[in-house]
Backbone as a ProteinNet text record, in pm:
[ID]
protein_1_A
[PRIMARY]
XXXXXXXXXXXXXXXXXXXXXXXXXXXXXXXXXXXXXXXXXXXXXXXXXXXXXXXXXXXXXXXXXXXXXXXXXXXXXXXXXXXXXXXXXXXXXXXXXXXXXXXXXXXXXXXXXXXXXXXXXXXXXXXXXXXXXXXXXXXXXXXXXX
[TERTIARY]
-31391.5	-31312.2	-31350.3	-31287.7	-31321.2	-31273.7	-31172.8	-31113	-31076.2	-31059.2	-31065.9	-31028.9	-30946.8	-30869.8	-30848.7	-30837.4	-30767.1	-30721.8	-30603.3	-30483.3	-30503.9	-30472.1	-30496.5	-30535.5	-30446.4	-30504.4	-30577.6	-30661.7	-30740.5	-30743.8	-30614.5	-30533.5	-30593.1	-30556.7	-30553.7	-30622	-30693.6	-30792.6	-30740.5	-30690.5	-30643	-30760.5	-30757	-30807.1	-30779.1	-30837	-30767.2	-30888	-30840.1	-30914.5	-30935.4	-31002.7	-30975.1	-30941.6	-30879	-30780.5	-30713.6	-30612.3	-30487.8	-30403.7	-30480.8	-30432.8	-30417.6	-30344.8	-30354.6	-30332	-30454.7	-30438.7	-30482.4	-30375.3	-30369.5	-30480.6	-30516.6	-30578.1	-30601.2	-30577.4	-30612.3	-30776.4	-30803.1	-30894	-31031.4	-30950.7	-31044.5	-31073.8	-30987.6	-30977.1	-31050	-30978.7	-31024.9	-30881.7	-30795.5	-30651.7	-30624.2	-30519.7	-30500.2	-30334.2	-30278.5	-30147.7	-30067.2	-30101.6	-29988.1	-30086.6	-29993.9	-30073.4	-30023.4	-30011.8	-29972.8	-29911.4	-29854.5	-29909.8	-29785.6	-29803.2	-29703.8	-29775.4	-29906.8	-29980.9	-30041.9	-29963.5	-29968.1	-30054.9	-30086.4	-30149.3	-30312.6	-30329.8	-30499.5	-30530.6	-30690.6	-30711.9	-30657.9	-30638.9	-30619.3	-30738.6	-30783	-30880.1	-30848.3	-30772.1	-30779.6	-30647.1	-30615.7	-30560.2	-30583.8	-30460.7	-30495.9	-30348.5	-30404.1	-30301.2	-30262.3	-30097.2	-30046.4	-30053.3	-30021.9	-30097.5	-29989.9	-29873.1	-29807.4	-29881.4	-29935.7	-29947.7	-29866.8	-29734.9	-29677	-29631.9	-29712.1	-29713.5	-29842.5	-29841.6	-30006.5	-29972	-30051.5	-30072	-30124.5	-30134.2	-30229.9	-30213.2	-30364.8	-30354.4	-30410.8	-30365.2	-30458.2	-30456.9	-30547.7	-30547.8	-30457.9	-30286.4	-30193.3	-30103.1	-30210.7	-30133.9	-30074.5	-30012.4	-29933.9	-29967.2	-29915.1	-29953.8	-29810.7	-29781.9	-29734.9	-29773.5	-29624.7	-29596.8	-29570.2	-29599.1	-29536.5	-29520.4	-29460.4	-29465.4	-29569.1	-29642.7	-29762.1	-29735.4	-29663.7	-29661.9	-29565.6	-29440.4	-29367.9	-29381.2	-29456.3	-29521.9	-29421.4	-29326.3	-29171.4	-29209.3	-29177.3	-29206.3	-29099	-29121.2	-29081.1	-29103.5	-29201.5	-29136.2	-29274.4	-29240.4	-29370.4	-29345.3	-29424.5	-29491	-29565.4	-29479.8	-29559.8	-29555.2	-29613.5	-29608.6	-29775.8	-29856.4	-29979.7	-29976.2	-30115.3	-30117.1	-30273.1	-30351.7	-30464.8	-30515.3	-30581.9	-30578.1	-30594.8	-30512.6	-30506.4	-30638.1	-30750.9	-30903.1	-30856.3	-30733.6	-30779.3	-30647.1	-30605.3	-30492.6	-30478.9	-30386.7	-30422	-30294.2	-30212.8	-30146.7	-30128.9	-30031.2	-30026.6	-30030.4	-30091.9	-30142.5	-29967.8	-29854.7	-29730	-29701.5	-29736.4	-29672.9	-29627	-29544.2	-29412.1	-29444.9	-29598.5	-29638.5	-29786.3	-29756.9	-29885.6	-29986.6	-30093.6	-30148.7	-30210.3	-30232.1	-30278.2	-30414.2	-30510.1	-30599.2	-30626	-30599.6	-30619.5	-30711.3	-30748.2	-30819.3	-30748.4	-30651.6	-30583.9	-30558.3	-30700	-30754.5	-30632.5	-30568.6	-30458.6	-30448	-30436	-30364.5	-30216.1	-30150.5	-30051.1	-29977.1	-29861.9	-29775.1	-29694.9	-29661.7	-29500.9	-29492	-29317.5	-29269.4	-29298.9	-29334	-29346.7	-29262.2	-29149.7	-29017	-28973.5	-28949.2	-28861.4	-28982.3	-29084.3	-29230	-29133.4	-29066.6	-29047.9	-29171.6	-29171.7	-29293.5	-29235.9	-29375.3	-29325.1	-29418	-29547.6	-29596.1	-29697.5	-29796.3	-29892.5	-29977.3	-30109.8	-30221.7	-30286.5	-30331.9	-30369.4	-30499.8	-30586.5	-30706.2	-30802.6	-30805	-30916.6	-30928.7	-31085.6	-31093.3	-31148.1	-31137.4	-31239.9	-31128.8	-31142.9	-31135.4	-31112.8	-30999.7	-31041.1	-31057.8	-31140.4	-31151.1	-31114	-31118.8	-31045.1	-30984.3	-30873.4	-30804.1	-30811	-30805.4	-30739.4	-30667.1	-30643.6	-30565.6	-30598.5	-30586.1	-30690.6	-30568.1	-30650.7	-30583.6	-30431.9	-30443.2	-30273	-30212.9	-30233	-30138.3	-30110.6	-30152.2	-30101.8	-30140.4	-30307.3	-30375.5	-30401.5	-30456	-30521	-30615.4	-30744.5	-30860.6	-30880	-30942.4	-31014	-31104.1	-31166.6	-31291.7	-31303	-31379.7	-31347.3	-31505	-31471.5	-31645.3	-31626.6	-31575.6	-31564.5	-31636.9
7638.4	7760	7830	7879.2	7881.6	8078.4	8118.2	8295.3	8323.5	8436.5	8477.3	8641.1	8657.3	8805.2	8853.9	8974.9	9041.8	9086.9	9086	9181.6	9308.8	9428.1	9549	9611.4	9565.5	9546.6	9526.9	9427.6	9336.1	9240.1	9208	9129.1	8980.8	8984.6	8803.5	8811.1	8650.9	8639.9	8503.8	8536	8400.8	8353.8	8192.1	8122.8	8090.3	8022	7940.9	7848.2	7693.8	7585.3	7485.4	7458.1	7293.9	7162.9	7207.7	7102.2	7153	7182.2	7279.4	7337.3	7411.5	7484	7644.5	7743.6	7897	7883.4	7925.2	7937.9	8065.9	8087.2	8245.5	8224	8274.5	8279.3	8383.4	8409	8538	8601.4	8747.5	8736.4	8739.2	8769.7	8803.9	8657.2	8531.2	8426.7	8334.5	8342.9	8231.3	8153.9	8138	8028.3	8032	7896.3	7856.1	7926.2	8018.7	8065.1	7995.5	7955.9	7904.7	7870.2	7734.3	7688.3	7660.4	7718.9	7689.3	7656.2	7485.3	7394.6	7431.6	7559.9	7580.9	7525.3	7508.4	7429.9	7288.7	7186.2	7049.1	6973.2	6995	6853	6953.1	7085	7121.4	7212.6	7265.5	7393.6	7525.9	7596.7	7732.6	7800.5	7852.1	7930.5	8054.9	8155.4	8269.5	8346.4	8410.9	8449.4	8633.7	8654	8832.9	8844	8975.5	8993.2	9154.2	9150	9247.2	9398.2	9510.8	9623.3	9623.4	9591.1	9609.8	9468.5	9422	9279.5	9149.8	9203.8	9066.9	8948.9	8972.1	8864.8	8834.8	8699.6	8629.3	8629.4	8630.5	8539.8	8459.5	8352.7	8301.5	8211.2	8202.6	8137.4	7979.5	7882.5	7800	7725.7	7563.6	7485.9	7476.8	7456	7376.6	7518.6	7652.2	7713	7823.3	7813.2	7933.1	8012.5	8087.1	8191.9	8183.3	8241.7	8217.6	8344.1	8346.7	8501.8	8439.9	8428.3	8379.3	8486.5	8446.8	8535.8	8473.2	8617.6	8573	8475.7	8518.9	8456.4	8292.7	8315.4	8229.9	8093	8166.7	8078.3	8043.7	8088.5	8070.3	8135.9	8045.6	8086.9	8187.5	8285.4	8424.9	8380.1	8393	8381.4	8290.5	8231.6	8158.8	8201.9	8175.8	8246.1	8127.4	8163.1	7930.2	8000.8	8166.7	8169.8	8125.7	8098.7	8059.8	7911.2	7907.4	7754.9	7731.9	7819.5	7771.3	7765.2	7756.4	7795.4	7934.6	7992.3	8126	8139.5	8203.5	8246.1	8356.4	8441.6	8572.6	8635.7	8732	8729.3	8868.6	8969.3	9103	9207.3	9244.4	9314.2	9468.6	9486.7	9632	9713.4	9842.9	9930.3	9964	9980.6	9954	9847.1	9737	9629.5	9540.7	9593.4	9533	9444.7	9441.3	9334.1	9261.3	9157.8	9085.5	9074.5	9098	9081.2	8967.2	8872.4	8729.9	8770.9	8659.7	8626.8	8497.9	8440.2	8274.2	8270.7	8141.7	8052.2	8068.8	8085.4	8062.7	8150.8	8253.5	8364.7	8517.5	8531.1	8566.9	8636.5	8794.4	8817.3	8860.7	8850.6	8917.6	8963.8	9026.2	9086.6	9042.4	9027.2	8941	9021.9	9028.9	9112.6	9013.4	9105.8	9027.4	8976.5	9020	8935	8854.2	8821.9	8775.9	8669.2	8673.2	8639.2	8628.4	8760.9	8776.9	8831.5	8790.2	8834.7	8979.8	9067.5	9180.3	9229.2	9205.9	9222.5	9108.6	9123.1	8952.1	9044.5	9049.2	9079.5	8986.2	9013.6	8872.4	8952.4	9044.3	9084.6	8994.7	8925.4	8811.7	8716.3	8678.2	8531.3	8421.4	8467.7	8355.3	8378.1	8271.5	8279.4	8393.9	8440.5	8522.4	8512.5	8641.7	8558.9	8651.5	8801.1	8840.3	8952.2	9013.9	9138.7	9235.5	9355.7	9469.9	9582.4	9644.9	9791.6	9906.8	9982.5	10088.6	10139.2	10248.1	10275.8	10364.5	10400.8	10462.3	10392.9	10265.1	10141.5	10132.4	10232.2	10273.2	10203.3	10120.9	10019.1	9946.3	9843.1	9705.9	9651.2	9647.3	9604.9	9425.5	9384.5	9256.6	9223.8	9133	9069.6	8915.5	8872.6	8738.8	8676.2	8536.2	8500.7	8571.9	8634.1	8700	8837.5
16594.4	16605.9	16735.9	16823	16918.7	16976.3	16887.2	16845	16733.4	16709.2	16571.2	16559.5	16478.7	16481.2	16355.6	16343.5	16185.3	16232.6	16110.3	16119.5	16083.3	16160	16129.8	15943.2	15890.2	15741.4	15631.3	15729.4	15727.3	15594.8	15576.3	15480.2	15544.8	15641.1	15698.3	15852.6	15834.6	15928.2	15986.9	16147.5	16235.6	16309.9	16326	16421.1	16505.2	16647.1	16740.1	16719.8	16728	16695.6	16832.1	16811.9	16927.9	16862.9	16723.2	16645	16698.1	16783	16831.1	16743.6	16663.7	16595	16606.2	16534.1	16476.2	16342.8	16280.6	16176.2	16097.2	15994.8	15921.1	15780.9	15751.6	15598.8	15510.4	15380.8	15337.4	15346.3	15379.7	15415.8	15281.1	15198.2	15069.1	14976.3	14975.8	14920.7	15019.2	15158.7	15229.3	15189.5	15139.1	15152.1	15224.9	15293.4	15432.5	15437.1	15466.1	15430.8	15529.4	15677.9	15764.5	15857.8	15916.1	16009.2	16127.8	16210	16349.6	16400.5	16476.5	16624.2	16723	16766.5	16867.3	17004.5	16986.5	17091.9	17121.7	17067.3	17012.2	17050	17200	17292.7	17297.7	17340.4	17368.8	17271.4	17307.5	17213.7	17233.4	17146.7	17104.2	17068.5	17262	17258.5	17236.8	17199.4	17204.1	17102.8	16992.4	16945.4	16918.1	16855.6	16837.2	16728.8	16656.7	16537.3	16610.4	16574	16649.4	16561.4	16656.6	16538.6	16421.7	16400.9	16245.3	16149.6	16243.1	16140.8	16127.1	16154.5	16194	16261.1	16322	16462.1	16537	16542.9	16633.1	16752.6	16839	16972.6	16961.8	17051.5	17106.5	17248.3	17299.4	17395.6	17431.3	17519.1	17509.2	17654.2	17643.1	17762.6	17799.3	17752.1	17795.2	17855	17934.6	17992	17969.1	17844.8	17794.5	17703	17645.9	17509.9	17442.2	17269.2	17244.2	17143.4	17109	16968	16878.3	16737	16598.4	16503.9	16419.6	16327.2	16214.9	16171.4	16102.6	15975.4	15882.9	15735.4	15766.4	15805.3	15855.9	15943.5	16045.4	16132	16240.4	16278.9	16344.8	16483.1	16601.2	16715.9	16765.1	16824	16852.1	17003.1	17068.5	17217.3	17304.8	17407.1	17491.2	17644.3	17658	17803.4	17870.6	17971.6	18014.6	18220.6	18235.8	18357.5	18418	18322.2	18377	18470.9	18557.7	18625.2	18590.4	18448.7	18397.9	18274.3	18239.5	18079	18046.1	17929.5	17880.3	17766.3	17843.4	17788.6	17669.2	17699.2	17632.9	17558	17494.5	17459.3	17403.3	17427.7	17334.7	17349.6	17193.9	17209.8	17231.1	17285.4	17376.8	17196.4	17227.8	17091.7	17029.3	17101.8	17030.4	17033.7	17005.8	16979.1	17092.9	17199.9	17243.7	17372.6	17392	17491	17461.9	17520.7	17522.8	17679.6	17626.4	17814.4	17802.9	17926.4	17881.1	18057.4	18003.5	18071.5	18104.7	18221.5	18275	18371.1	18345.9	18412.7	18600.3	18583.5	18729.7	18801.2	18737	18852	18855.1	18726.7	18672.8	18550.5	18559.8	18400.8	18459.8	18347.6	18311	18176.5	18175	18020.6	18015.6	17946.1	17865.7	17739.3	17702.5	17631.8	17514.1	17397.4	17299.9	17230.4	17250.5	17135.7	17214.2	17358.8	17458.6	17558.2	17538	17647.1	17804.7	17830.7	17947.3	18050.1	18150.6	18238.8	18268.1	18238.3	18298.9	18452.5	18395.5	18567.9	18545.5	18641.5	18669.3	18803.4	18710.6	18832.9	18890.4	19039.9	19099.3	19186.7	19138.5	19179.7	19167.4	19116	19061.9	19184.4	19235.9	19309.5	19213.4	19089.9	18966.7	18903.8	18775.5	18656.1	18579.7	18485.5	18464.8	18277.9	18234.3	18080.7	17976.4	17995.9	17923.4	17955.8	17833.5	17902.2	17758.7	17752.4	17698.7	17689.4	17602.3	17627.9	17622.6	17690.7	17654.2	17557.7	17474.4	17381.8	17347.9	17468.4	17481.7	17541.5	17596.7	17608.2	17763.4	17812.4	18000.1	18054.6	18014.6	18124.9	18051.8	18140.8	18088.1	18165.6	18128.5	18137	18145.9	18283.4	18279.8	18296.7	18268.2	18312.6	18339.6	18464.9	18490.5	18496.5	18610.9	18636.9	18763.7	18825.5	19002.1	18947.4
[MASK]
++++++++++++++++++++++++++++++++++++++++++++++++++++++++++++++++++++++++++++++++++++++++++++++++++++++++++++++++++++++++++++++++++++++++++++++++++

């Protein structure tokens, strides 16, 4: 297992695997409720549960990040503007974006229903590994190996 998230609720607990998986589970049982493979061929290093709860991210080797819907498991939108692997993954405190963190010296946001690019920071000379929001949603925080 390689990330790991709750849903605001703290109903259900996601993974990202290097079986290339996301996987949901209840958090009080441990049952496997839905399982993933919107990321087929590498691992799924990095996932996050969105603040209503219904929807994952995640990110992985093969580049991109990806929105599902939690219970369902039905891909909602992908984001394939990376050229490294996506380390990090985290939704905006309303919901309506995702900020991603890559390997290819790169974050950026994508809309969460649409994974339209909305902006793409390129401050980084490394790697970069992860990102957040501050809590009124205005900025977003990174950290790399630079």
């Amino acid at each position: 297992v390689c990330g790991v998230a709750c849903t605001p609720d703290g109903r259900y607990v996601v993974t990202g695997s290097a079986d290339r998986t996301a996987c949901v589970f209840e958090a009080t049982t441990g049952r496997l409720v839905q399982q993933l493979k919107h990321h087929p061929y590498t691992t799924v290093h990095a996932v996050a549960a969105s603040p209503n709860g219904r929807y994952i991210a995640s990110g992985s080797s093969d580049n991109t990040a990806c929105v599902a819907e939690l219970l369902s498991g039905r891909l909602v939108a992908l984001c394939d503007v990376h050229l490294g692997t996506v380390h990090s993954v985290a939704f905006s405190p309303d919901g309506r974006h995702v900020a991603t963190a890559s390997y290819d010296t790169t974050a950026g946001v994508f809309e969460t229903l649409t994974g339209k690019s909305v902006t793409r920071f390129e401050q980084h000379v490394a790697g970069v590994w992860g990102v957040a929001y501050s809590p009124d949603g205005k900025r977003v925080a990174s950290t790399g190996a630079d």
